[in-house]
Each structure stands twice: as C-alpha cells, then as structure tokens.
Short mmCIF file of C-alpha atoms and ligand atoms in Angstrom, two decimals:
data_model
loop_
_atom_site.label_atom_id
_atom_site.label_comp_id
_atom_site.label_asym_id
_atom_site.label_seq_id
_atom_site.Cartn_x
_atom_site.Cartn_y
_atom_site.Cartn_z
CA MET A 78 35.31 -76.82 -27.68
CA THR A 79 31.87 -78.44 -28.38
CA SER A 80 29.41 -77.47 -30.58
CA ASP A 81 26.19 -77.35 -27.37
CA ARG A 82 28.14 -74.33 -26.14
CA THR A 83 26.80 -73.09 -29.32
CA ARG A 84 22.82 -72.79 -28.11
CA ARG A 85 21.39 -69.62 -30.84
CA GLY A 86 19.02 -67.66 -30.17
CA LYS A 87 19.51 -67.51 -26.68
CA GLY A 88 21.27 -63.74 -27.07
CA THR A 89 18.06 -62.43 -27.52
CA GLU A 90 15.99 -64.31 -24.90
CA VAL A 91 18.65 -64.17 -22.28
CA HIS A 92 18.00 -60.10 -23.00
CA GLY A 93 14.69 -60.48 -22.55
CA ILE A 94 14.56 -61.83 -18.90
CA PHE A 95 16.85 -59.17 -18.05
CA GLN A 96 15.25 -56.14 -19.58
CA LYS A 97 12.33 -57.44 -17.43
CA ILE A 98 14.20 -58.39 -14.05
CA ALA A 99 16.29 -54.85 -13.79
CA GLY A 100 13.84 -53.83 -11.16
CA TYR A 101 14.27 -56.66 -8.49
CA TYR A 102 16.62 -58.63 -9.75
CA ASP A 103 19.36 -57.22 -6.62
CA ARG A 104 16.26 -58.08 -3.50
CA MET A 105 16.24 -61.01 -5.54
CA ASN A 106 20.17 -61.82 -5.53
CA PHE A 107 20.31 -61.30 -1.81
CA VAL A 108 17.62 -63.56 -1.20
CA MET A 109 18.77 -66.14 -3.01
CA THR A 110 22.94 -66.04 -1.83
CA LEU A 111 21.64 -64.49 2.21
CA GLY A 112 23.11 -61.85 1.56
CA ARG A 113 26.45 -62.73 -0.08
CA HIS A 114 26.33 -62.12 -2.71
CA GLU A 115 28.10 -59.14 -2.14
CA LYS A 116 31.17 -60.01 -0.43
CA TRP A 117 31.75 -62.58 -3.26
CA CYS A 118 31.97 -58.98 -5.45
CA GLN A 119 34.05 -57.91 -3.24
CA GLU A 120 36.21 -60.52 -3.39
CA VAL A 121 35.94 -60.35 -7.17
CA ALA A 122 37.40 -56.85 -7.04
CA ALA A 123 40.25 -57.40 -4.29
CA ARG A 124 41.27 -60.05 -7.02
CA VAL A 125 41.67 -57.77 -10.06
CA ALA A 126 44.26 -55.36 -10.09
CA PRO A 127 46.81 -55.89 -8.01
CA ALA A 128 48.94 -53.55 -9.29
CA GLY A 129 46.08 -51.36 -7.87
CA GLY A 130 44.22 -49.26 -10.84
CA GLY A 131 44.67 -48.57 -14.26
CA GLN A 132 42.13 -49.76 -17.44
CA LEU A 133 39.49 -52.12 -15.54
CA LEU A 134 36.28 -53.60 -17.21
CA ASP A 135 33.52 -55.32 -15.74
CA LEU A 136 31.40 -57.13 -17.97
CA ALA A 137 27.38 -58.20 -17.53
CA THR A 138 27.51 -55.73 -14.87
CA GLY A 139 23.81 -55.80 -14.31
CA THR A 140 22.81 -53.19 -12.25
CA GLY A 141 26.61 -52.43 -11.02
CA VAL A 142 27.42 -53.89 -8.04
CA ILE A 143 30.74 -54.75 -8.89
CA ALA A 144 31.59 -52.47 -10.72
CA LEU A 145 31.16 -49.88 -8.24
CA GLU A 146 33.05 -52.48 -5.22
CA VAL A 147 36.07 -51.99 -8.04
CA ALA A 148 35.47 -47.89 -8.44
CA ARG A 149 35.27 -47.97 -4.83
CA ARG A 150 38.07 -50.05 -3.68
CA TYR A 151 41.18 -48.17 -6.83
CA PRO A 152 40.13 -44.91 -6.84
CA THR A 153 42.95 -43.93 -9.36
CA ALA A 154 41.41 -46.53 -12.14
CA THR A 155 39.28 -45.91 -14.40
CA VAL A 156 36.45 -47.78 -14.82
CA THR A 157 34.18 -49.27 -17.33
CA GLY A 158 30.90 -51.27 -17.29
CA VAL A 159 29.34 -53.08 -19.68
CA ASP A 160 26.20 -54.96 -20.50
CA PHE A 161 23.51 -55.81 -22.54
CA SER A 162 20.23 -54.29 -20.63
CA GLU A 163 19.40 -50.96 -20.85
CA GLU A 164 16.79 -51.52 -18.50
CA MET A 165 19.98 -53.43 -15.69
CA LEU A 166 22.30 -50.48 -16.98
CA ARG A 167 19.40 -47.65 -15.72
CA ARG A 168 19.45 -48.90 -12.63
CA ALA A 169 23.16 -49.25 -12.33
CA LYS A 170 23.49 -45.38 -13.73
CA ALA A 171 20.87 -44.13 -10.72
CA LYS A 172 23.27 -46.05 -8.03
CA ALA A 173 25.91 -44.32 -5.62
CA GLY A 174 28.57 -43.68 -6.85
CA ALA A 175 27.40 -44.45 -9.98
CA GLU A 176 29.78 -41.68 -11.88
CA ALA A 177 33.08 -43.08 -11.31
CA VAL A 178 31.84 -45.97 -13.49
CA ARG A 179 31.78 -45.40 -17.75
CA TRP A 180 28.51 -47.72 -18.33
CA GLN A 181 28.53 -48.47 -22.16
CA GLN A 182 25.91 -50.78 -23.82
CA ALA A 183 27.03 -53.30 -25.08
CA ASN A 184 27.52 -57.53 -26.07
CA ALA A 185 30.02 -59.12 -24.55
CA ALA A 186 30.37 -61.27 -27.58
CA SER A 187 31.59 -58.37 -29.62
CA LEU A 188 33.52 -55.71 -27.61
CA PRO A 189 33.33 -52.74 -29.00
CA PHE A 190 37.39 -52.34 -28.02
CA GLU A 191 41.16 -52.04 -29.12
CA ASN A 192 43.14 -54.65 -28.66
CA GLU A 193 44.99 -55.42 -25.43
CA SER A 194 42.70 -51.99 -23.72
CA PHE A 195 42.74 -53.26 -19.87
CA ASP A 196 44.38 -54.16 -17.37
CA GLY A 197 41.75 -56.05 -15.44
CA ILE A 198 38.56 -57.32 -16.38
CA THR A 199 35.86 -58.86 -14.20
CA GLU A 200 32.33 -60.49 -14.78
CA GLY A 201 29.40 -61.95 -12.41
CA TYR A 202 27.39 -64.42 -13.99
CA LEU A 203 27.54 -63.98 -18.12
CA LEU A 204 29.63 -66.66 -18.62
CA ARG A 205 25.97 -69.07 -17.73
CA ASN A 206 23.70 -66.93 -19.67
CA VAL A 207 25.63 -66.66 -23.59
CA GLU A 208 25.98 -68.59 -26.60
CA ASN A 209 29.13 -69.32 -27.03
CA VAL A 210 31.01 -69.48 -24.21
CA ASP A 211 34.87 -70.24 -26.38
CA GLY A 212 34.21 -67.18 -28.26
CA VAL A 213 33.12 -64.94 -24.84
CA LEU A 214 36.20 -65.69 -23.29
CA ARG A 215 38.22 -64.77 -27.00
CA GLU A 216 36.84 -61.27 -27.01
CA GLN A 217 38.31 -61.02 -22.77
CA HIS A 218 41.50 -62.32 -24.23
CA ARG A 219 41.68 -60.09 -27.30
CA VAL A 220 41.05 -57.13 -25.10
CA LEU A 221 42.98 -57.39 -21.74
CA LYS A 222 47.07 -56.90 -21.66
CA PRO A 223 49.09 -59.03 -21.24
CA GLY A 224 49.78 -59.31 -17.64
CA GLY A 225 45.83 -58.82 -16.81
CA CYS A 226 43.97 -60.33 -14.77
CA LEU A 227 40.32 -61.59 -15.48
CA VAL A 228 38.09 -62.47 -12.31
CA ILE A 229 34.78 -64.89 -13.12
CA LEU A 230 31.79 -64.99 -10.47
CA GLU A 231 29.72 -67.70 -11.76
CA THR A 232 27.14 -70.23 -10.88
CA CYS A 233 28.37 -73.53 -10.47
CA PRO A 234 26.26 -76.98 -11.47
CA PRO A 235 25.67 -78.88 -7.60
CA SER A 236 28.31 -82.58 -7.44
CA GLY A 237 30.27 -84.22 -4.70
CA PRO A 238 28.04 -86.07 -1.44
CA VAL A 239 25.39 -82.48 -1.28
CA LYS A 240 24.66 -82.77 -5.29
CA PRO A 241 20.58 -84.21 -4.91
CA VAL A 242 19.89 -81.58 -1.61
CA VAL A 243 21.56 -78.62 -3.90
CA LYS A 244 19.87 -79.97 -7.21
CA TRP A 245 16.53 -80.32 -5.37
CA GLY A 246 16.77 -77.12 -3.79
CA MET A 247 17.54 -75.66 -7.25
CA ARG A 248 14.59 -76.87 -8.74
CA VAL A 249 12.06 -76.32 -6.34
CA ILE A 250 13.52 -72.95 -3.70
CA VAL A 251 14.95 -70.75 -6.77
CA PRO A 252 11.31 -70.63 -8.80
CA LEU A 253 9.25 -70.76 -5.45
CA LEU A 254 11.02 -67.30 -4.26
CA GLY A 255 10.82 -66.06 -7.73
CA GLN A 256 7.60 -66.27 -7.02
CA VAL A 257 7.30 -64.79 -4.30
CA VAL A 258 10.06 -62.11 -3.79
CA ALA A 259 9.60 -61.29 -7.78
CA ARG A 260 6.09 -62.25 -8.77
CA ASP A 261 7.87 -64.16 -11.39
CA ARG A 262 8.19 -67.83 -11.37
CA SER A 263 9.35 -68.26 -15.04
CA SER A 264 12.44 -66.33 -15.38
CA TYR A 265 14.05 -67.65 -12.29
CA THR A 266 13.04 -70.71 -13.68
CA TYR A 267 15.42 -70.01 -16.23
CA LEU A 268 18.12 -69.12 -13.84
CA GLU A 269 17.95 -72.38 -12.33
CA SER A 270 18.02 -74.55 -15.61
CA SER A 271 20.46 -72.73 -17.01
CA THR A 272 22.88 -73.34 -13.99
CA ARG A 273 21.94 -77.01 -14.11
CA ALA A 274 23.44 -77.10 -17.40
CA PHE A 275 26.52 -75.06 -17.32
CA GLU A 276 30.08 -76.36 -17.08
CA SER A 277 32.46 -76.82 -14.37
CA PRO A 278 35.33 -74.50 -12.79
CA GLN A 279 37.57 -77.34 -14.66
CA SER A 280 35.63 -76.63 -18.21
CA ILE A 281 35.64 -73.17 -18.13
CA ALA A 282 39.99 -73.69 -16.94
CA GLY A 283 40.50 -75.46 -19.85
CA VAL A 284 39.00 -73.06 -21.90
CA LEU A 285 40.79 -69.87 -20.44
CA ARG A 286 43.91 -72.40 -20.60
CA GLY A 287 43.35 -72.98 -24.75
CA LEU A 288 43.72 -69.15 -24.83
CA GLY A 289 46.31 -68.61 -23.08
CA PHE A 290 45.74 -67.82 -19.85
CA LYS A 291 48.02 -68.89 -16.63
CA ASP A 292 48.23 -69.40 -13.10
CA ILE A 293 44.28 -70.46 -13.05
CA GLY A 294 43.03 -70.81 -9.45
CA TRP A 295 39.20 -70.96 -7.73
CA ARG A 296 37.30 -70.86 -4.85
CA LYS A 297 33.59 -72.63 -4.89
CA LYS A 298 31.42 -70.50 -2.73
CA PHE A 299 28.03 -71.63 -0.62
CA PHE A 300 27.81 -75.21 -0.61
CA GLY A 301 29.54 -75.63 -4.18
CA THR A 302 26.52 -73.37 -5.86
CA ASN A 303 28.79 -70.48 -6.98
CA VAL A 304 32.35 -69.87 -7.61
CA ILE A 305 35.25 -67.38 -7.83
CA LEU A 306 37.42 -68.18 -10.81
CA TRP A 307 40.90 -66.21 -11.90
CA ALA A 308 43.36 -66.09 -14.18
CA THR A 309 46.10 -64.23 -15.77
CA LYS A 310 46.63 -63.05 -19.83
CA ALA A 311 50.59 -65.08 -20.14
CA ASN A 312 52.64 -62.45 -21.87
C1 LIG B 189 22.59 -62.59 -13.60
S1 LIG B 189 22.96 -60.78 -14.12
C2 LIG B 189 24.43 -59.99 -13.26
C3 LIG B 189 24.97 -58.57 -12.76
C4 LIG B 189 26.08 -58.27 -12.11
N1 LIG B 189 27.50 -58.98 -12.41
C5 LIG B 189 25.85 -58.83 -10.91
O1 LIG B 189 27.07 -60.02 -10.56
O2 LIG B 189 24.61 -58.86 -10.15
C6 LIG B 189 23.30 -60.99 -16.01
C7 LIG B 189 24.08 -59.99 -16.59
O3 LIG B 189 24.59 -60.06 -17.40
C8 LIG B 189 24.08 -59.45 -18.94
N2 LIG B 189 24.30 -60.00 -19.98
C9 LIG B 189 24.27 -61.62 -20.93
N3 LIG B 189 24.19 -61.81 -21.52
C10 LIG B 189 25.29 -60.33 -22.28
C11 LIG B 189 25.93 -60.31 -23.17
N4 LIG B 189 26.22 -61.35 -24.42
N5 LIG B 189 26.51 -59.28 -23.27
C12 LIG B 189 25.88 -58.29 -22.22
N6 LIG B 189 25.61 -58.16 -21.39
C13 LIG B 189 24.97 -59.02 -21.29
C14 LIG B 189 22.26 -59.56 -18.39
O4 LIG B 189 21.85 -58.28 -19.08
C15 LIG B 189 22.55 -59.41 -16.98
O5 LIG B 189 22.56 -57.45 -16.78
#
C-alpha cells in the first residue's frame, strides 16, 4: 500500500533490540500487560485451528509463548516456531514442552517454506516490527493452505476518548517500566514509538482483504492498546 510502510534498515535495528532484550522479555511483557499476555496467547491458539491440528506455524515466536500454547492445545499438530533472533529462540528452546515444537531461525519477509504448507499461522507482535507489512502478509498468504486461518496479536495505536490517557501512559509508563524492570529505557522507548506509529486493525484488515483473505474479524484488548485479528484464506 503506502510507501511509508517500507522502512529500510528497520530489520537490523529490530533484530538488535530483540537480541538485547531476550533475557527479560517475558518479565517485561508480564508487567506491561499486567499478566494478560498469556491469556491473549491462549485465545490466539484457540482460534487458529478450528479442525484441531495439522501443520501450524507461529511467526515471530520470540520466547515461544504462542507456539508452546498451540503445541499444548493441539497435541497431534506439527508446530513450527520461527524467529530471526537467535537469542529469543534460545530462550524458547529452554522452556518446558519445547521439544514439541520445531524451532527455526528465519526472516518473516522471506519464509523458507513451500506454497500452501500450513493449515494455520499465528503471530504475536510481528507486523509493527517489519519493514514491509504488505510483503510480510503476502508471504503468509503464500505459505497458508486455502481455508487456513491466520491469527494475529498486535499492539494498536490508541483511539477514542481514552486516547490522550493511553498515549500519555505509553509515552511515560512503558519506557519507565523498561528502566525499572529491565534497566533498558531505550529499547522500550522504541516499543512505545513503534506502537503509536502503527496501523489500525481496519487498515490491516484492508490489506488482508486485498490479499485474498475472508471472514476477517478482530477484538481489541486492554483499553484498545492490543488487538487480536483473525482471517481465513479464501479457497
Ligand atoms: C515482541 S516479540 C513477540 C514474541 C511472541 N510472539 C510473543 O507474543 O511474546 C517480537 C518478535 O518478532 C521477531 N521478529 C521481528 N521481526 C522479524 C522478522 N522480520 N522475521 C522474524 N522474526 C522477527 C523478534 O525477533 C521478536 O522475537
């Protein structure tokens, strides 16, 4: 769509940030979402495989929270967790139940999978980190089988009457938490700015529709700061 979606050099910067914050990522996530992230991951997992299994892919798997939940929920499925950060994957592989997931290092912009390989794809907080949102979603459409589900967990730019309060909270509280919990203000300043600059669920839904997804829906979470979107690849 618009050219401002293409932000060159962002991939290298993002890779460096996640290599750096991997050790305290889960702790910060817990604090920032007041423990709700785990529940959202459970909802993402519950939505991805209505038929209960098959080949499932979790992109931007990070420390593996969604991939592990998917593997727990669908014991007969083959679950692949992909991320481009070696450090995040190292943490995922060390978790209980990790042997149930195939962990793979790859860039979501160019997936090392054949067309129509997966019955379902999940992802948590990938899109706001990539250089080309449309290209990354096109790649997901390519590797998904017709009729397959895509479920996305993302941050959401603040809107509506709570917008000024949420904006203030994100600008002040998130970097402050980064400072206090992780001794790393700069990485969490990036998180706050990437969220404010990101797109609305309506806009992501528009891209999905253009790519050939149908049955698109979403539900906002946590005062509209997070969103779960879902869509099905048309046959
Ligand atoms: C905020 S973490 C989310 C981790 C996990 N999905 C969750 O919900 O907790 C974002 C992850 O996306 C990964 N990532 C960002 N851009 C990527 C890309 N282009 N290809 C693969 N992984 C990417 C980062 O390395 C990081 O682990």
